[in-house]
PDB file of C-alpha atoms in Angstrom:
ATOM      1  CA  UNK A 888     172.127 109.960  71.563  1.00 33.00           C
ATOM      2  CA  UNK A 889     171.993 113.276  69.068  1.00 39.00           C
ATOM      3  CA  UNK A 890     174.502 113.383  66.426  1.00 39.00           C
ATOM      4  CA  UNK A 891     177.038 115.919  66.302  1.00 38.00           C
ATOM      5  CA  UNK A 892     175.370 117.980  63.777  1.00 39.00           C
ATOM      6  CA  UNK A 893     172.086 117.625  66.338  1.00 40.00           C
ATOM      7  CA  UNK A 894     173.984 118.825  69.225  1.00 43.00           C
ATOM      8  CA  UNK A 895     175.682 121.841  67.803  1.00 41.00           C
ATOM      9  CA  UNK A 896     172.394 122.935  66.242  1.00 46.00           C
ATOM     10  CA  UNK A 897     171.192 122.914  69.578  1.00 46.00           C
ATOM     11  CA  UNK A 898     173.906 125.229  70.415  1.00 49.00           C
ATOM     12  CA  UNK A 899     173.174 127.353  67.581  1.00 48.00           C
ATOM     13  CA  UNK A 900     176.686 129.623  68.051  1.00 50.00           C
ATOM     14  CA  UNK A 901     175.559 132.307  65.078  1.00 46.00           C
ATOM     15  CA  UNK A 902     173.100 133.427  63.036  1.00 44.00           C
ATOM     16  CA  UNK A 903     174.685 131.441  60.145  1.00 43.00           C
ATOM     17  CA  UNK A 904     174.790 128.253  61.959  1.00 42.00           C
ATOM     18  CA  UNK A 905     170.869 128.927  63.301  1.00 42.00           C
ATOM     19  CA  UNK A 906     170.026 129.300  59.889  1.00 42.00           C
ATOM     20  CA  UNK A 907     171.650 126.314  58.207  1.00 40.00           C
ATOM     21  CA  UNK A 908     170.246 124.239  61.116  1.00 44.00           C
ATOM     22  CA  UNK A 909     166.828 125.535  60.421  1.00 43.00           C
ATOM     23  CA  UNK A 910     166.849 123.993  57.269  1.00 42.00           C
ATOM     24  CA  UNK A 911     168.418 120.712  58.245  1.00 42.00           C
ATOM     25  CA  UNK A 912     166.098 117.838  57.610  1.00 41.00           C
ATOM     26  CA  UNK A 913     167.064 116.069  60.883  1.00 43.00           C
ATOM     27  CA  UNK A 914     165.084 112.834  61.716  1.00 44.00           C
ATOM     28  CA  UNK A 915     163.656 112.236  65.259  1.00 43.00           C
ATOM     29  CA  UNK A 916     165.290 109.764  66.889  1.00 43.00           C
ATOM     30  CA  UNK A 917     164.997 107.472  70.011  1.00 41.00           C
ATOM     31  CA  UNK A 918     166.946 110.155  71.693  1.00 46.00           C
ATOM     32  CA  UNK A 919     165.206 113.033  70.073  1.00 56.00           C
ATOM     33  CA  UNK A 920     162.099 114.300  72.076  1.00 79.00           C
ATOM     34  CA  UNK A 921     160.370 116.665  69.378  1.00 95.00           C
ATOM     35  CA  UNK A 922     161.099 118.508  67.060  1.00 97.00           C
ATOM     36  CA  UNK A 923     158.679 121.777  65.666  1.00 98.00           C
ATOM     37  CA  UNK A 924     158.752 121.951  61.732  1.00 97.00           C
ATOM     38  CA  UNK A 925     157.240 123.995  59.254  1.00 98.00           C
ATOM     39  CA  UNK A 926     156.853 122.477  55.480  1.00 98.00           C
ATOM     40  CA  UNK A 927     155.524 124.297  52.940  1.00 97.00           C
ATOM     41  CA  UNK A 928     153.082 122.454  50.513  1.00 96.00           C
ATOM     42  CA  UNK A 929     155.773 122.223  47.712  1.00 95.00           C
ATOM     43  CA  UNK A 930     157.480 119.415  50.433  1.00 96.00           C
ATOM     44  CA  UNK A 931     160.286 122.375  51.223  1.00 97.00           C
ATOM     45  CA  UNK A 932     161.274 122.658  54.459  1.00 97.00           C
ATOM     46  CA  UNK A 933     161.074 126.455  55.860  1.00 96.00           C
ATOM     47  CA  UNK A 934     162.482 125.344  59.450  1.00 96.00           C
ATOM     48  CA  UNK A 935     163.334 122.353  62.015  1.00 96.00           C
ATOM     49  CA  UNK A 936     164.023 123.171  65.444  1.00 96.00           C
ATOM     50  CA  UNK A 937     164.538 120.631  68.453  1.00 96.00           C
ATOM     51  CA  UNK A 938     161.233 120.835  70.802  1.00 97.00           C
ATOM     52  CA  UNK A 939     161.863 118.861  73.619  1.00 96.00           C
ATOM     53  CA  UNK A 940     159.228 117.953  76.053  1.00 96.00           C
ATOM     54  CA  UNK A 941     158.033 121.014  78.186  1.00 96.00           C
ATOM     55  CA  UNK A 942     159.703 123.481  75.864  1.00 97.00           C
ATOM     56  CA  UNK A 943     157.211 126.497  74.563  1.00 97.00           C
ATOM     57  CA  UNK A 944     157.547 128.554  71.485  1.00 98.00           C
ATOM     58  CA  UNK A 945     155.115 131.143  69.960  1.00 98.00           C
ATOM     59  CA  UNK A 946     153.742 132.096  67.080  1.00 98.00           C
ATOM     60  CA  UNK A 947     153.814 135.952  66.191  1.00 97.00           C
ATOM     61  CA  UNK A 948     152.641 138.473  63.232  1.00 94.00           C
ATOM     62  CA  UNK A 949     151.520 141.974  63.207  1.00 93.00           C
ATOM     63  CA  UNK A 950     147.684 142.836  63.229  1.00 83.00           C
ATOM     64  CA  UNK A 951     147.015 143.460  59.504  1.00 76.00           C
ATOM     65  CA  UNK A 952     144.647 146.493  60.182  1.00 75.00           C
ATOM     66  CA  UNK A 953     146.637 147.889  63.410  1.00 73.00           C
ATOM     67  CA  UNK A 954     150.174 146.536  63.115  1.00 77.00           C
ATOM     68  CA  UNK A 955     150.868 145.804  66.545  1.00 83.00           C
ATOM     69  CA  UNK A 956     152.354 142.050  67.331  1.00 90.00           C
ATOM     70  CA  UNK A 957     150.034 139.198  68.045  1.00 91.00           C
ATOM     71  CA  UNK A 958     151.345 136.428  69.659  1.00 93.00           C
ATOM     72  CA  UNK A 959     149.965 132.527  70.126  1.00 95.00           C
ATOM     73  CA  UNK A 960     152.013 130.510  72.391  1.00 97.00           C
ATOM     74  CA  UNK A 961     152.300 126.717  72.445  1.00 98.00           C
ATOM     75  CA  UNK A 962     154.256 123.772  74.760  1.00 97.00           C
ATOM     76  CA  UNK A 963     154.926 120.846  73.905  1.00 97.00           C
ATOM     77  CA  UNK A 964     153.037 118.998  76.384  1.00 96.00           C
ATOM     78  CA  UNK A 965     153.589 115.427  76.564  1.00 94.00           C
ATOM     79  CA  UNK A 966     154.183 114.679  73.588  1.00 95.00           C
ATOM     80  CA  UNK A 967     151.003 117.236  71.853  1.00 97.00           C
ATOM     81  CA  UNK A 968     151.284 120.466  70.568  1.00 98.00           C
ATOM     82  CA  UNK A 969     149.465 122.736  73.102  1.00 98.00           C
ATOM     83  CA  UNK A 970     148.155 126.316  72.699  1.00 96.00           C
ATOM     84  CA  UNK A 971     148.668 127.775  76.398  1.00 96.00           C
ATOM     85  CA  UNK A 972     147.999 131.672  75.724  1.00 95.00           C
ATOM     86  CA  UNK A 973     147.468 134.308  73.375  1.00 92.00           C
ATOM     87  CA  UNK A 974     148.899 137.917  73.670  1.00 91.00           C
ATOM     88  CA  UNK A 975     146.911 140.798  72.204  1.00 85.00           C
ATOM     89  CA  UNK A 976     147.779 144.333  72.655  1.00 79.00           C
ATOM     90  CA  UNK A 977     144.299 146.460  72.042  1.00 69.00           C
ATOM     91  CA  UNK A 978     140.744 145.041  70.965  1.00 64.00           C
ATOM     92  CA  UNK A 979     141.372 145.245  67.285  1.00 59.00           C
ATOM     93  CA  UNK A 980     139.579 143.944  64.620  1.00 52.00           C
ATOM     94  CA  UNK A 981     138.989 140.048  65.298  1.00 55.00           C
ATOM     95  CA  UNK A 982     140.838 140.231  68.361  1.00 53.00           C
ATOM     96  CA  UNK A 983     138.615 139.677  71.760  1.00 58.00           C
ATOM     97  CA  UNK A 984     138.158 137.226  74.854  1.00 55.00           C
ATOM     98  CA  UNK A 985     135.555 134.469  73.870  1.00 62.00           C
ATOM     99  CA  UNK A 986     134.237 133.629  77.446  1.00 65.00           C
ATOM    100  CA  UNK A 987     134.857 130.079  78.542  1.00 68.00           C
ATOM    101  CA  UNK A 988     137.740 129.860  76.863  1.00 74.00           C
ATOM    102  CA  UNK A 989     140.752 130.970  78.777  1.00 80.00           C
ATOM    103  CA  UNK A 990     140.783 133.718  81.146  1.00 85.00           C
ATOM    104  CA  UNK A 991     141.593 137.253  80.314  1.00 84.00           C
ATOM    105  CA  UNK A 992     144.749 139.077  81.927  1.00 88.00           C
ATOM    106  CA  UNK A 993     145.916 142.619  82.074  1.00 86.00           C
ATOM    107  CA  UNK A 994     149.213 142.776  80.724  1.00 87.00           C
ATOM    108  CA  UNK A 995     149.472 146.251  82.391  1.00 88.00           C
ATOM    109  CA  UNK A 996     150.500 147.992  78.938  1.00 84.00           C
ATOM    110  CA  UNK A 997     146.844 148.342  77.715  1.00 81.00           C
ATOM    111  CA  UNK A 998     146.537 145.278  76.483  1.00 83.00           C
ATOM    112  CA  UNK A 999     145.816 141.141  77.517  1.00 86.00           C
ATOM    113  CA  UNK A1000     146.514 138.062  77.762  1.00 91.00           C
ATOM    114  CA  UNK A1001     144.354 134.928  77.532  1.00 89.00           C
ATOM    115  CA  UNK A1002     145.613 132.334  79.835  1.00 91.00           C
ATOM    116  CA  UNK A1003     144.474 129.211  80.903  1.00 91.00           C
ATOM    117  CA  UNK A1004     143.705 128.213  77.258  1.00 90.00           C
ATOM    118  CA  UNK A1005     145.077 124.443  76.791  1.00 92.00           C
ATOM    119  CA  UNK A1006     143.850 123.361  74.070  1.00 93.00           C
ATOM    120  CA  UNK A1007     145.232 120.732  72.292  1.00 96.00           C
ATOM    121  CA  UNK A1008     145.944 121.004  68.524  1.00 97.00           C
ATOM    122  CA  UNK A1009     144.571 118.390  66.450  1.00 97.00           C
ATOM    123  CA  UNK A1010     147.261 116.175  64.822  1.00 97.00           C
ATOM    124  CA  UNK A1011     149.902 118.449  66.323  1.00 98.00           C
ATOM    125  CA  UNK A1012     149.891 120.488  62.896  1.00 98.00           C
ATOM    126  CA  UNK A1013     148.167 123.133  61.320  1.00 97.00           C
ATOM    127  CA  UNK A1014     148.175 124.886  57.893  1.00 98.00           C
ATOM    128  CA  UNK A1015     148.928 128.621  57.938  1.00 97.00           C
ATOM    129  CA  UNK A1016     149.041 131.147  55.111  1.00 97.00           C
ATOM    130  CA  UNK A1017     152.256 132.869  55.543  1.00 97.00           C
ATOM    131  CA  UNK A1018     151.436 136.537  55.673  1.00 96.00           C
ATOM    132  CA  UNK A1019     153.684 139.395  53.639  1.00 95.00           C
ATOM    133  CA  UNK A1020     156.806 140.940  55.153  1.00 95.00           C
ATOM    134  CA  UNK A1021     154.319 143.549  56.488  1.00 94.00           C
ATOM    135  CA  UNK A1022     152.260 140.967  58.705  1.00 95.00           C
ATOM    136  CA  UNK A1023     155.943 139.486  59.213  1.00 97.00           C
ATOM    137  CA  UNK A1024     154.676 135.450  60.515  1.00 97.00           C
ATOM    138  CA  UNK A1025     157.645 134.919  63.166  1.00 97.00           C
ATOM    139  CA  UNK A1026     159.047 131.824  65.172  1.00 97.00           C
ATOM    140  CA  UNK A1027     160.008 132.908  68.776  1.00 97.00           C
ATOM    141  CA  UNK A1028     161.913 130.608  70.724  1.00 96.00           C
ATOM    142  CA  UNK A1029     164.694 130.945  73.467  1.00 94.00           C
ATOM    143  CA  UNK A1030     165.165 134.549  72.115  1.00 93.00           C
ATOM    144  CA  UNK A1031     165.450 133.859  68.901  1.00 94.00           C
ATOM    145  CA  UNK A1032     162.872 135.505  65.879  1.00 95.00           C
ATOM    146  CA  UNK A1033     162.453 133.400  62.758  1.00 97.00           C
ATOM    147  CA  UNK A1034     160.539 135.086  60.245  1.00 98.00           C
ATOM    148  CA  UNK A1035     158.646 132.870  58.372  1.00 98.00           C
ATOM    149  CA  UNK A1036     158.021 135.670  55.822  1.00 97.00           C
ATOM    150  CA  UNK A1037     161.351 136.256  54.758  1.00 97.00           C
ATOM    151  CA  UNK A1038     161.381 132.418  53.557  1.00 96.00           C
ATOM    152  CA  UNK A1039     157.804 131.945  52.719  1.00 97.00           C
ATOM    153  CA  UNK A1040     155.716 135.003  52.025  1.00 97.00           C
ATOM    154  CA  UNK A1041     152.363 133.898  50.614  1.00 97.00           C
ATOM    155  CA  UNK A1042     152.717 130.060  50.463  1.00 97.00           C
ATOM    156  CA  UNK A1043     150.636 127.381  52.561  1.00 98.00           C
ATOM    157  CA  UNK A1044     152.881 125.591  55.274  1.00 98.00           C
ATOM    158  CA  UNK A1045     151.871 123.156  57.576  1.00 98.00           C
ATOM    159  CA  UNK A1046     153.354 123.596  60.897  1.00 98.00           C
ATOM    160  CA  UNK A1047     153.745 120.219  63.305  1.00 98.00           C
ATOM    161  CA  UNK A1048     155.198 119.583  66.341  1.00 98.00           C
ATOM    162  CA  UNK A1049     156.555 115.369  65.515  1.00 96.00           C
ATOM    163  CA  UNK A1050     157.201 113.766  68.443  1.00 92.00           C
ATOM    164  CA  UNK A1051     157.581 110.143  69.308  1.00 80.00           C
ATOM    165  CA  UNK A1052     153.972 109.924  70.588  1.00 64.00           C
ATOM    166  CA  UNK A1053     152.284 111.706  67.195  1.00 50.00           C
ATOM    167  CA  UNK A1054     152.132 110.198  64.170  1.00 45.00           C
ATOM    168  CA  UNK A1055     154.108 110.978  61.243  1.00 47.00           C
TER     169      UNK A1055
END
């Protein structure tokens, strides 16, 4: 059963209360499905936010040459942290369909989307290089943006999706 303090971060009534829940180190328990964190490498924790099973989030910056957004989009998919799609709005610089991997889809605005990628990331975590407040490194989830630049502009982070199935 979540804890008070669980359930109203859940609820999230505020930007103040989304932010002090962000930062709440709150442990997964036998009632808590997931949770998606991102640590810097100092140990301090940027965010925390409840992931349960079948919930998606992405990951979004702006292209550092064209400034557009770039998005990556993950589920978690019984119980692993699963890269479903990427959204990219021209054929920028490092930004094209690798065959085999995905398909490509119009997103009628000039630009695509890969689907079909499922790919499964290794030990539910990976490191990222949080980019300046110009590349902006953003959270999405249920309508909300979380810029990871405004807390951690230039530092190494780890970001994992813990579940009960993943290790620690």
């Amino acid at each position: 059963m979540p804890s008070p303090i669980h359930d109203l971060c859940r609820r999230a009534p505020g930007p103040a209360a989304l932010a002090l829940c962000l930062l709440l180190p709150l442990p997964l328990s036998a009632g808590d499905a997931g949770r998606l964190e991102v640590v810097a490498d100092s140990g301090r924790r940027i965010a925390s936010l409840p992931m349960p099973e079948g919930e998606a989030w992405c990951l979004e910056w702006n292209h550092s040459v064209a400034g557009f957004p770039v998005l990556d989009c993950y589920r978690h998919r019984e119980g692993l942290m699963v890269l479903e799609r990427s959204h990219l709005p021209d054929f920028a610089a490092g930004l094209d369909h690798i065959p085999g991997r995905g398909r490509q889809v119009s997103d009628g605005e000039g630009g695509y989307w890969i689907e079909g990628l499922d790919e499964s990331v290794p030990g539910n975590r990976y490191h990222l290089r949080v980019g300046s407040p110009e590349v902006n490194h953003r959270l999405l989830h249920e309508g909300r943006r979380l810029s990871l630049s405004d807390r951690a502009a230039g530092e190494r982070v780890t970001i994992h999706l813990r579940t009960s199935a993943a290790t620690p």
